[in-house]
XYZ file of C-alpha atoms in Angstrom:
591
model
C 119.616 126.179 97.463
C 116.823 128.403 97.199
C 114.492 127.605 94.360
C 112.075 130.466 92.193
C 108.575 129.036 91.057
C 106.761 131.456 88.377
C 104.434 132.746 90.850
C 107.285 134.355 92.796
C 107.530 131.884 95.797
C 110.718 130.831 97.277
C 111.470 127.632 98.299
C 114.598 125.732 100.089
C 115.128 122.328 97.826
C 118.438 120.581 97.598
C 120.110 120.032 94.095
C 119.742 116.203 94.630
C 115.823 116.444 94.666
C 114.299 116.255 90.901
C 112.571 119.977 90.995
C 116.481 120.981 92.019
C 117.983 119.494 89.515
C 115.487 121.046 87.172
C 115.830 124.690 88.564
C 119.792 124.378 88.556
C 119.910 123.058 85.073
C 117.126 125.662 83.800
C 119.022 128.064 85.098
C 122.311 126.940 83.283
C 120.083 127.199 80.427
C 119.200 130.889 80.429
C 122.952 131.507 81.707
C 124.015 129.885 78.344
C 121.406 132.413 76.117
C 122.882 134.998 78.015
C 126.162 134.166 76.922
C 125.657 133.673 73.337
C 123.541 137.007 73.549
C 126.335 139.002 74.770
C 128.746 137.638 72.142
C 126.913 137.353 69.399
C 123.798 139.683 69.965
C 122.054 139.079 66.553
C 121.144 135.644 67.518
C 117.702 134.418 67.843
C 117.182 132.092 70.875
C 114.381 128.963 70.843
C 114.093 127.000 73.519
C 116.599 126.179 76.210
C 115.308 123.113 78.879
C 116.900 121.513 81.757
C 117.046 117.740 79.993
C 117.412 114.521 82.131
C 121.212 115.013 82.877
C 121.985 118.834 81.946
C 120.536 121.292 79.600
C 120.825 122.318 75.861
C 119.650 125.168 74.001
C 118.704 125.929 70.557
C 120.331 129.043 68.401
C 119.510 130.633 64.736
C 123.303 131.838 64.704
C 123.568 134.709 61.730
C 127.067 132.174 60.884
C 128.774 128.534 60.678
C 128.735 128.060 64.764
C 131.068 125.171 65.353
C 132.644 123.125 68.288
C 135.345 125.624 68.402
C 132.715 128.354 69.327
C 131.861 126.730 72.292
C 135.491 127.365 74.669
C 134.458 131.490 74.373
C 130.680 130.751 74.704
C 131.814 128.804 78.286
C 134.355 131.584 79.639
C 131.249 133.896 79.135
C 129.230 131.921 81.064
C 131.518 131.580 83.606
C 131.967 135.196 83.666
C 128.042 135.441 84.202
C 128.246 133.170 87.465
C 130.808 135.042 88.962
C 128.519 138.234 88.757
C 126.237 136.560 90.891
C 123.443 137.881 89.333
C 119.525 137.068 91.069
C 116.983 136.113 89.399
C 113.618 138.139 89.738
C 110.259 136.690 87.980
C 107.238 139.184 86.978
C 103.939 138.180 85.188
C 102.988 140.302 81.930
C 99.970 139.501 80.091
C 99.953 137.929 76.140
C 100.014 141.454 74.563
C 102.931 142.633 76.937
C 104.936 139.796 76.181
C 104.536 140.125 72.479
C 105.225 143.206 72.081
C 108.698 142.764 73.472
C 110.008 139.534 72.501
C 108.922 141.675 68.344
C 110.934 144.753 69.897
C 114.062 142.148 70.569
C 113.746 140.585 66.838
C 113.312 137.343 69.171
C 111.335 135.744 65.641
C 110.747 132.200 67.861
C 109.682 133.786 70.711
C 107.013 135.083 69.135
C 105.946 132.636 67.451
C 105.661 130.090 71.053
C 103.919 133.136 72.745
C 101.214 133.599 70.047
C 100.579 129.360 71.022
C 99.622 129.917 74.672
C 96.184 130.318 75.558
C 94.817 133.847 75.555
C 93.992 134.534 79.223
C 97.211 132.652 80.664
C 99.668 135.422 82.226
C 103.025 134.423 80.898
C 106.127 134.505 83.400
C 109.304 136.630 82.509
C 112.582 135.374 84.514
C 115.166 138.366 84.543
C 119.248 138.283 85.314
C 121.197 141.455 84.851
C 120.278 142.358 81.481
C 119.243 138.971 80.187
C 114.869 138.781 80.176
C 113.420 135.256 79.105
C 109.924 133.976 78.999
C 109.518 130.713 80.532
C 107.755 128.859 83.248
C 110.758 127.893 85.337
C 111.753 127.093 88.109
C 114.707 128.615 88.973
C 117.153 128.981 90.946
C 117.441 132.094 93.139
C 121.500 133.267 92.222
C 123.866 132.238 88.587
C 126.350 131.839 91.544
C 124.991 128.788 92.828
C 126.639 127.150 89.506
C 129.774 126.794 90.706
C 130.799 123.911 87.453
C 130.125 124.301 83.524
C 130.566 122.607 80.620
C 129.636 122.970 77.367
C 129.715 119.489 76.025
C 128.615 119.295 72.302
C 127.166 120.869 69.348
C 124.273 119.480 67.065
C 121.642 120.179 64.414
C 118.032 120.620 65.751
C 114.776 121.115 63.510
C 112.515 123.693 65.337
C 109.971 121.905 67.459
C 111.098 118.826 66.047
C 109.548 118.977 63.033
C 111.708 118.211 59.826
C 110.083 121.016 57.500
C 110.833 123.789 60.025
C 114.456 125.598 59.973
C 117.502 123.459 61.436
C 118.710 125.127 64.367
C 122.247 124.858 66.114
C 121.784 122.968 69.857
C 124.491 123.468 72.493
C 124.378 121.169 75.144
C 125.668 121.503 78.850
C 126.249 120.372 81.883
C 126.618 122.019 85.393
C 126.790 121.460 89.370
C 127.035 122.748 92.624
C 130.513 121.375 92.821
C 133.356 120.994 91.171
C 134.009 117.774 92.384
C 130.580 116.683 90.910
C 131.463 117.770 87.119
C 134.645 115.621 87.348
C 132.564 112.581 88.411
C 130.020 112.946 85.660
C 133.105 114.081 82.753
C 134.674 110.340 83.761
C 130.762 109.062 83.664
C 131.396 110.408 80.254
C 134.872 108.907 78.894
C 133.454 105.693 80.123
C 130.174 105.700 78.142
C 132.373 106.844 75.472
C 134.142 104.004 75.604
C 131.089 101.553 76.963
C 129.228 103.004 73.543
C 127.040 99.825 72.348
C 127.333 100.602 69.031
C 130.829 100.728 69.072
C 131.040 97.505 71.075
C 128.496 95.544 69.038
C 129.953 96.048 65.668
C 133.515 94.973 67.437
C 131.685 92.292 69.243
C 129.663 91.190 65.960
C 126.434 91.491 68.218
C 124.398 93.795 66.061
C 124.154 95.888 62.707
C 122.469 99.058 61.600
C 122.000 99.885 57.717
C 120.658 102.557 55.709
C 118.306 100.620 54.503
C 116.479 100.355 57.577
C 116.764 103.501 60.259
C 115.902 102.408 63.330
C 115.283 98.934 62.317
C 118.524 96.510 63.475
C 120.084 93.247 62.162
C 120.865 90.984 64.727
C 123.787 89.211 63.978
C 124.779 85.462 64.642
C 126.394 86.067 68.139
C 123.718 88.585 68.811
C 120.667 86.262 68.470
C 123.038 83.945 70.817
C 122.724 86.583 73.179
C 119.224 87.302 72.875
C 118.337 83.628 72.793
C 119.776 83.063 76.189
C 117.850 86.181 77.738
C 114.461 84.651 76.414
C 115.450 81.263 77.866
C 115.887 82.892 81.082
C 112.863 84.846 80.417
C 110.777 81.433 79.835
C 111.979 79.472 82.629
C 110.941 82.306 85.475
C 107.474 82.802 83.707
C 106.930 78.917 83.549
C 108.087 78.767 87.034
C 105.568 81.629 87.791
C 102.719 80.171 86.448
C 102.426 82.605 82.866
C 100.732 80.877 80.116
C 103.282 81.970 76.440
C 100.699 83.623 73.695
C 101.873 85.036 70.256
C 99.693 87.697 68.736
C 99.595 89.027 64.838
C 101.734 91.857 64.846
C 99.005 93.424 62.177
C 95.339 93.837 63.142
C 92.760 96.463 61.904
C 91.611 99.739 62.715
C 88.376 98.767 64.438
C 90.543 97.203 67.536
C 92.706 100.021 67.870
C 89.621 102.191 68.317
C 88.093 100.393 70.406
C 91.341 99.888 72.404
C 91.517 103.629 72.581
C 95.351 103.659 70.966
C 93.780 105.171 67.567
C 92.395 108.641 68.820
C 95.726 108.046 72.120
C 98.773 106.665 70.114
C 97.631 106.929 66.200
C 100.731 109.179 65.616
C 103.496 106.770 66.748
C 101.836 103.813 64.336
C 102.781 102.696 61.332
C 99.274 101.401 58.868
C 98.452 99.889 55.575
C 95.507 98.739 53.688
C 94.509 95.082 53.058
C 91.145 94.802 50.945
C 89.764 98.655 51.371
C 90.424 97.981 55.059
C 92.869 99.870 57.064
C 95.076 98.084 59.591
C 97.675 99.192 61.958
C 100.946 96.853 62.480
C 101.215 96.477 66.059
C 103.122 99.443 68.489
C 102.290 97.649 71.592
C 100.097 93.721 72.591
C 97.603 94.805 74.684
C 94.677 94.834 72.737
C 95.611 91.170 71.014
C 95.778 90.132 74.617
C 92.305 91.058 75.045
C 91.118 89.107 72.136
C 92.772 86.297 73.139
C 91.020 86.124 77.126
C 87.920 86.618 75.081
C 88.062 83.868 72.764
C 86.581 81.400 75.600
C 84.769 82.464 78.478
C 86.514 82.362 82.388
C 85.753 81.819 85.845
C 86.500 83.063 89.220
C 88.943 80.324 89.896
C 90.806 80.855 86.716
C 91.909 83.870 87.843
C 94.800 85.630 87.748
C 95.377 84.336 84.342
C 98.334 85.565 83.928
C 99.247 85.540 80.017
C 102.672 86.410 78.970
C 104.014 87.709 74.909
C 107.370 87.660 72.995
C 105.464 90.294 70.795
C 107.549 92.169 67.821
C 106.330 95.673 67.811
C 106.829 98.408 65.730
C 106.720 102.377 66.813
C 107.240 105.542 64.144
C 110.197 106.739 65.686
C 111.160 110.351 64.481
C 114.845 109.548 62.732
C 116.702 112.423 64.890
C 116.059 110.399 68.021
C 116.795 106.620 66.592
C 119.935 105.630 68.629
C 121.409 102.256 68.364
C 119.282 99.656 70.030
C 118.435 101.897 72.457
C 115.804 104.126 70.646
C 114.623 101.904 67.451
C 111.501 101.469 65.487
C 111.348 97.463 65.989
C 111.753 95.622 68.770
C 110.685 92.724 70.790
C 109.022 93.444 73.995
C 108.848 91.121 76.852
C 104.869 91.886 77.624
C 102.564 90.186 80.058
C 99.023 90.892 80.863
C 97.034 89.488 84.615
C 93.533 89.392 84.368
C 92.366 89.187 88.046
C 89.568 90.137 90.608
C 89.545 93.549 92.042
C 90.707 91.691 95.564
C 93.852 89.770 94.151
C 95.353 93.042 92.563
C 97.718 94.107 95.486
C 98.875 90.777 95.758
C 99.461 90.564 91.645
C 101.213 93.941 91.616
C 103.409 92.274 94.934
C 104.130 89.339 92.927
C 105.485 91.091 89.558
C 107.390 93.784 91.807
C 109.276 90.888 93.306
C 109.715 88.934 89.915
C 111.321 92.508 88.626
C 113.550 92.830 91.937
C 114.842 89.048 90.926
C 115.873 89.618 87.062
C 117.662 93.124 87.855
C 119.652 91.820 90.852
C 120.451 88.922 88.813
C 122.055 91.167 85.915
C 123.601 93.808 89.035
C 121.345 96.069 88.669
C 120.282 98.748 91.686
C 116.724 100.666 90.797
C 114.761 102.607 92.159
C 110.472 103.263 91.313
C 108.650 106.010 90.036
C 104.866 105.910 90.177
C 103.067 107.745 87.147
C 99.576 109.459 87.804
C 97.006 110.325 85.910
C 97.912 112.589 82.336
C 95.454 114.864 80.665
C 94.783 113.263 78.307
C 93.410 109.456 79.923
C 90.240 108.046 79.539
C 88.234 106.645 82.416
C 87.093 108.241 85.282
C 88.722 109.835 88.219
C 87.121 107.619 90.358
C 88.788 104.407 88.609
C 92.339 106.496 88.513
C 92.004 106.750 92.161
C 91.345 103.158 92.785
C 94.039 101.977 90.586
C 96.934 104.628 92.138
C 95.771 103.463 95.728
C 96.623 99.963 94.526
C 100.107 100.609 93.212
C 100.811 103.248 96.620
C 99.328 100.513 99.029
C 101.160 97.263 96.925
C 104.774 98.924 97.419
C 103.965 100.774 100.891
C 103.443 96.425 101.685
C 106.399 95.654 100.167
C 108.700 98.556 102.079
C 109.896 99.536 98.444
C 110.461 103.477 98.398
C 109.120 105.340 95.174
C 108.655 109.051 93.790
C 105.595 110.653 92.065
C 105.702 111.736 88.541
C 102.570 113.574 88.564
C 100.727 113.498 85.380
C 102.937 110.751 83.140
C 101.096 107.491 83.529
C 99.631 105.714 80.496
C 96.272 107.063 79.065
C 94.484 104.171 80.163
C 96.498 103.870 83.489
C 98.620 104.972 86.432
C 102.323 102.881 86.734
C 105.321 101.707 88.573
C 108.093 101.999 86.290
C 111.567 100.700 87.417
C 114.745 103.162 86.723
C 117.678 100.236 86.639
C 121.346 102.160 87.287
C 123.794 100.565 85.653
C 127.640 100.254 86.361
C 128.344 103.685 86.078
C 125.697 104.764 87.293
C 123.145 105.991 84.392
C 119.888 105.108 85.148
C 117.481 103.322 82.504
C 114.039 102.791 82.649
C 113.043 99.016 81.813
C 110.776 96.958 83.348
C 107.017 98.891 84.037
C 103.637 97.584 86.181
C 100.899 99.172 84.413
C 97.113 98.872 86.000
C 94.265 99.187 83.641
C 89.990 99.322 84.448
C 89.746 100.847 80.924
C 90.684 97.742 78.675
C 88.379 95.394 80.234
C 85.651 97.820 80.167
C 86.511 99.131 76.630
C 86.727 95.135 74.896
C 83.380 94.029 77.388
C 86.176 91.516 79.156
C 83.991 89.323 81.502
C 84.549 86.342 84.259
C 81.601 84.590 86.210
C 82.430 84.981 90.246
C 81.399 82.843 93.088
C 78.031 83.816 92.831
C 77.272 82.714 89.450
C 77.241 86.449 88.319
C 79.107 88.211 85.490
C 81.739 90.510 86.634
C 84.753 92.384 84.791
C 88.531 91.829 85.314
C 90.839 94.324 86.275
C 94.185 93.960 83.949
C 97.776 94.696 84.705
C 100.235 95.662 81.864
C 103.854 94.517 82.770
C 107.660 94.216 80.858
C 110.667 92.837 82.853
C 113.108 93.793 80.574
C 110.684 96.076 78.087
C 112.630 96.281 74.620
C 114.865 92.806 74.445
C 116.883 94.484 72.256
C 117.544 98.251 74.238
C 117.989 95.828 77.511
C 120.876 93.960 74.934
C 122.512 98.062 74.656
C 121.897 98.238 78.159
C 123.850 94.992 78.944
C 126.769 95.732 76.456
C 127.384 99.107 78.225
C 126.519 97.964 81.647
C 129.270 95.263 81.387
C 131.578 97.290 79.065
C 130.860 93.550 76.463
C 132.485 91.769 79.391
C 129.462 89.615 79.638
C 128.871 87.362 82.682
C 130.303 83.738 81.517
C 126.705 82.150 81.754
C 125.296 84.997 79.094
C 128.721 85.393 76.745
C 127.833 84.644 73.196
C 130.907 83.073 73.093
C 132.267 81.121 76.830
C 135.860 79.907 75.691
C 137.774 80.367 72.601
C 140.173 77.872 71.511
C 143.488 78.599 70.200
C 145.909 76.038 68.654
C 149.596 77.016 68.751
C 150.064 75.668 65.092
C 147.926 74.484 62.403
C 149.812 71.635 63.862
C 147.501 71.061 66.705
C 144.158 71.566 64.998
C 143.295 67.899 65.075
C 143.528 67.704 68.775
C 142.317 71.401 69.129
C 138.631 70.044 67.243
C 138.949 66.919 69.814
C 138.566 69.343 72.650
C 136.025 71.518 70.812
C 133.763 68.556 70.240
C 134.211 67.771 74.014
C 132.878 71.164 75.131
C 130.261 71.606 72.577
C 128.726 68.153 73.670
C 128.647 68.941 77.364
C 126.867 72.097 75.963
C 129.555 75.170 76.304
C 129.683 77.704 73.779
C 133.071 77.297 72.257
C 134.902 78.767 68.797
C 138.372 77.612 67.629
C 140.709 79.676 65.844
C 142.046 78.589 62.873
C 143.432 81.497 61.216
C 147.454 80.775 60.541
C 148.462 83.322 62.797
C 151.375 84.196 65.584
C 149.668 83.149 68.735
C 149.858 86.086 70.755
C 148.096 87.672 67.857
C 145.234 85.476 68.762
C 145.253 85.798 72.011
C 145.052 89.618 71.825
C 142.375 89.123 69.524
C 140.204 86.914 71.626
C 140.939 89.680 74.552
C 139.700 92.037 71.993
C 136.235 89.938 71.659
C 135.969 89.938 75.370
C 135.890 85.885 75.739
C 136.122 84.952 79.028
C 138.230 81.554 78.641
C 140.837 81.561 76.465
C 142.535 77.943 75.864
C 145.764 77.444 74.132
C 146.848 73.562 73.229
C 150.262 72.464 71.728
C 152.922 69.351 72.093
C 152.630 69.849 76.601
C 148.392 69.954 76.094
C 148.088 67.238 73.169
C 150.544 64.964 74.964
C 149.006 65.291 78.478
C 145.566 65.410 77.078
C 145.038 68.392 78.672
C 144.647 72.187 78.040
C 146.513 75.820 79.083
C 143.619 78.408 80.621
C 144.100 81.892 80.191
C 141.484 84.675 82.018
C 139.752 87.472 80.159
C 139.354 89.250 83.371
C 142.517 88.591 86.051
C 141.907 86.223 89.264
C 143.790 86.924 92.300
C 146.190 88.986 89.674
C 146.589 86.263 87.517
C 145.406 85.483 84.027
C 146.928 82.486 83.319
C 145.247 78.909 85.199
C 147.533 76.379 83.871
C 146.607 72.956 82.963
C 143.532 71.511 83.296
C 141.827 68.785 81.652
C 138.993 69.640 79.487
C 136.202 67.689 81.760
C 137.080 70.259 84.307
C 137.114 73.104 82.666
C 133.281 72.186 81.058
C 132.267 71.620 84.572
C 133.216 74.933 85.727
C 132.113 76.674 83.434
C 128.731 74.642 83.577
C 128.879 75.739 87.398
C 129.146 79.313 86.453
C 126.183 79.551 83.955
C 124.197 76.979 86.559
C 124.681 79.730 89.185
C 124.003 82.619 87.311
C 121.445 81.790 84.867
């Protein structure tokens, strides 16, 4: 697939490579504009990117466009592939490009042209009849797109911004191959149906209210859930030698300037005043971190110190891109920050790599690693960025771990490793993150004595396993459909008495299994059985166990399957000793 930069060079890159993907979906973008254009000519076009899996673009429609719209919007398109139309790319300077985009009426146009800088030449990509300003890529020919779909319609402010005019945002989707659209439409119908927020109201895992966008309720079963992640989370950081800390999730202004996140990050933070002094509740723990390897002084052989948060952070989410657990403006993140000498950083960076590799194979998790580089705007010198990306490049070139290059998108104070996790259906979701800092330990005056009695300064690394405890609980309901594992199931087996009859015997058996430590419930609703049995299938339970006159007279219980063994549900008898044990085998396994 030939590929069209701005500059006019053509290059061969497959549609599987990132820059492809980008080109093909851009592309699909201007097809789209071209489309409405045609139909509906006094429309005024914003912006149209290629997104992470497709494209959308954003209309000022002169009328009510609607989801029915859409099925004539994608026969035009397809009409536009089929005339195989190439793309051609000229550079016009500011004053050129104004002056047409005011001829077209093209209002927003204008208005993103008049933002560039003065001397920059701005690209115009051509098809047939169809001219847009943009800086690509492209692809070469519309007839490369041999799929569309046009999947949705939605409300958009212009450039984000809630006092600017609501636009109307189609998005899309497109491929090289047919066969590839049907994959990702069933990718679709099964995130549909895998939808967290769906699944953790049915599941009684979570709430959201009005009262608090962005800000979830954990509910009983959900905390159960979380609980058991953070005991997992404890025992490998014990076993790896963190030390737990717990930081005020308020401190003032003066540390966040000094930490650099009040000139970097000020936007995304939420601040109040306590006596005439402004403060800033916590978006990340870094800089408490700091204070706390400062509050004593450190040697050489102390180090790596490796200190590891719980810390409840808060971030000023815009409320058009909250989203379940997934995108929220509270959460708990799993933060750890290794102070070390400038010699044990490879090894360090090794060491948390591998620790990651452990907690996503343990949940089924493939990934694979990007490595962020230094953004514009970063503080420290180039020098310093150099040394740190050499150290992330040489630390996974040791361990044999393949990674891309995201040029520009590290941290301002850093360069990173962030880990992409694909789950079950294969979405990918970036989690866990190595981050490795000069600037913090510079910026706070962090100091150790070395071997040679002098004063020297610790390099830091930044690191989450599973970053936001709560998104990686949205991850894990979609990733396992709420079909949790047995040893991380709110809820292991569910008890169901034939009769109100059998109660008695049915909290006999409960006790049993709650002393030997299983998570257990017992129905007592005066219902039909099978009604409760479908119900328990409904909260995804993985043991269901049903006692009447055969259990309470043999002392023993019926075990039914929430997911089918050898094409069987139902176990039979079994006394409840054996079923605690395992059970307790299962979560000793697995946890």
């Amino acid at each position: 697939m030939k590929v069209l930069r701005r500059n006019g060079e053509t290059v061969e890159i497959g549609f599987e490579e990132k820059e492809g993907q980008k080109a093909f979906w851009h592309t699909s973008a201007h097809v789209l504009a071209q489309a409405v254009k045609r139909l509906y000519p006094e429309t005024k076009c914003g912006v149209g990117p290629a997104i992470e899996n497709g494209f959308y673009y954003d209309f000022a429609f002169s009328f009510s466009f609607a989801e029915e719209h859409l099925r004539a919007v994608e026969a035009q398109m397809k009409k536009i592939v089929r005339e195989s139309l190439s793309l051609q790319v000229s550079r016009v300077s500011r004053q050129e490009a104004e002056d047409y985009m005011r001829e077209q009426g093209e209002d927003y146009k204008l208005e993103l042209i008049r933002e560039l800088p003065e001397t920059e030449a701005i690209s115009f990509f051509k098809q047939g009849e169809y001219v847009e300003f943009c800086a690509g890529p492209h692809i070469s020919n519309t007839s490369h797109i041999k799929a569309i779909k046009l999947l949705s319609v939605a409300g958009a402010y212009w450039k984000g911004q809630e006092g600017n005019k609501m636009l109307t945002r189609i998005y899309g989707i497109s491929f090289p191959k047919a066969s590839l659209l049907e994959e990702h439409l069933h990718m679709l119908e099964e995130a549909r149906l895998r939808d967290h927020r769906k699944l953790g109201r049915e599941l009684g895992l979570f709430m959201l209210a009005e009262e608090g966008p962005g800000f979830p309720f954990l509910l009983p079963r959900g905390v159960i859930l979380k609980n058991l992640l953070l005991d997992y989370w404890r025992r490998l950081h014990s076993r790896e030698g963190y030390l737990e800390i717990s930081t005020p999730v308020m401190l003032n202004r003066k540390l966040w300037e000094i930490s650099g996140h009040w000139e970097h990050y000020r936007e995304a933070m939420y601040t109040s005043v306590i006596d005439d002094v402004e403060y800033a509740i916590k978006p990340m723990s870094c800089p408490g971190g700091m204070l706390v390897y400062q509050q004593e002084p450190h040697s050489y052989r102390e180090l790596p110190l490796r200190m590891a948060e719980l810390g409840l952070v808060h971030r000023n989410e815009k409320s058009g891109q909250l989203h379940g657990l997934m995108r929220v403006r509270a959460f708990t993140q799993d933060d750890a920050h290794i102070f070390m000498t400038q010699e044990q950083v490879v090894g360090e960076i090794q060491r948390v790599a591998e620790l990651i590799d452990e907690v996503y194979q343990r949940f089924g998790f493939s990934y694979h690693v990007e490595l962020s580089t230094q953004p514009e705007n970063s503080i420290g010198s180039a020098e310093e960025w150099e040394l740190a990306t050499r150290a992330l490049r040489n630390a996974m070139d040791a361990l044999e771990l393949p990674y891309s290059v995201n040029e520009g998108d590290g941290a301002f104070y850093g360069p990173k490793l962030d880990f992409h996790l694909k789950d079950s259906i294969g979405r990918t979701w970036q989690c866990g993150t190595i981050q490795l800092d000069f600037q913090l330990p510079r910026r706070f005056g962090a100091e150790y004595i070395g071997a040679d009695g002098k004063t020297h300064r610790p390099v830091m690394i930044h690191r989450v396993l599973f970053g936001s405890i709560e998104r990686f609980i949205g991850i894990l309901i979609e990733h396992y459909a709420g079909k949790f594992p047995v040893w991380l199931s709110p809820v292991q087996v569910k008890l169901l008495p034939v009769s109100d009859k059998y109660l008695p015997y049915a909290r006999g058996v409960l006790e049993k299994l709650s002393d030997r430590g299983i998570r257990a419930e017992l129905d007592t609703r005066d219902e039909k059985l099978g009604y409760k049995i479908r119900e328990a299938r409904m909260d995804r339970v993985p043991y269901m166990i049903i006692v009447g006159e055969k259990e309470q007279e043999s002392g023993t219980v019926s075990v039914r399957l929430r997911d089918a063994e050898a094409g069987r549900q139902e176990r039979g008898e079994m006394a409840p000793e054996a079923l605690a044990e395992e059970i307790l085998a299962l979560s000793g396994a697995h946890s």
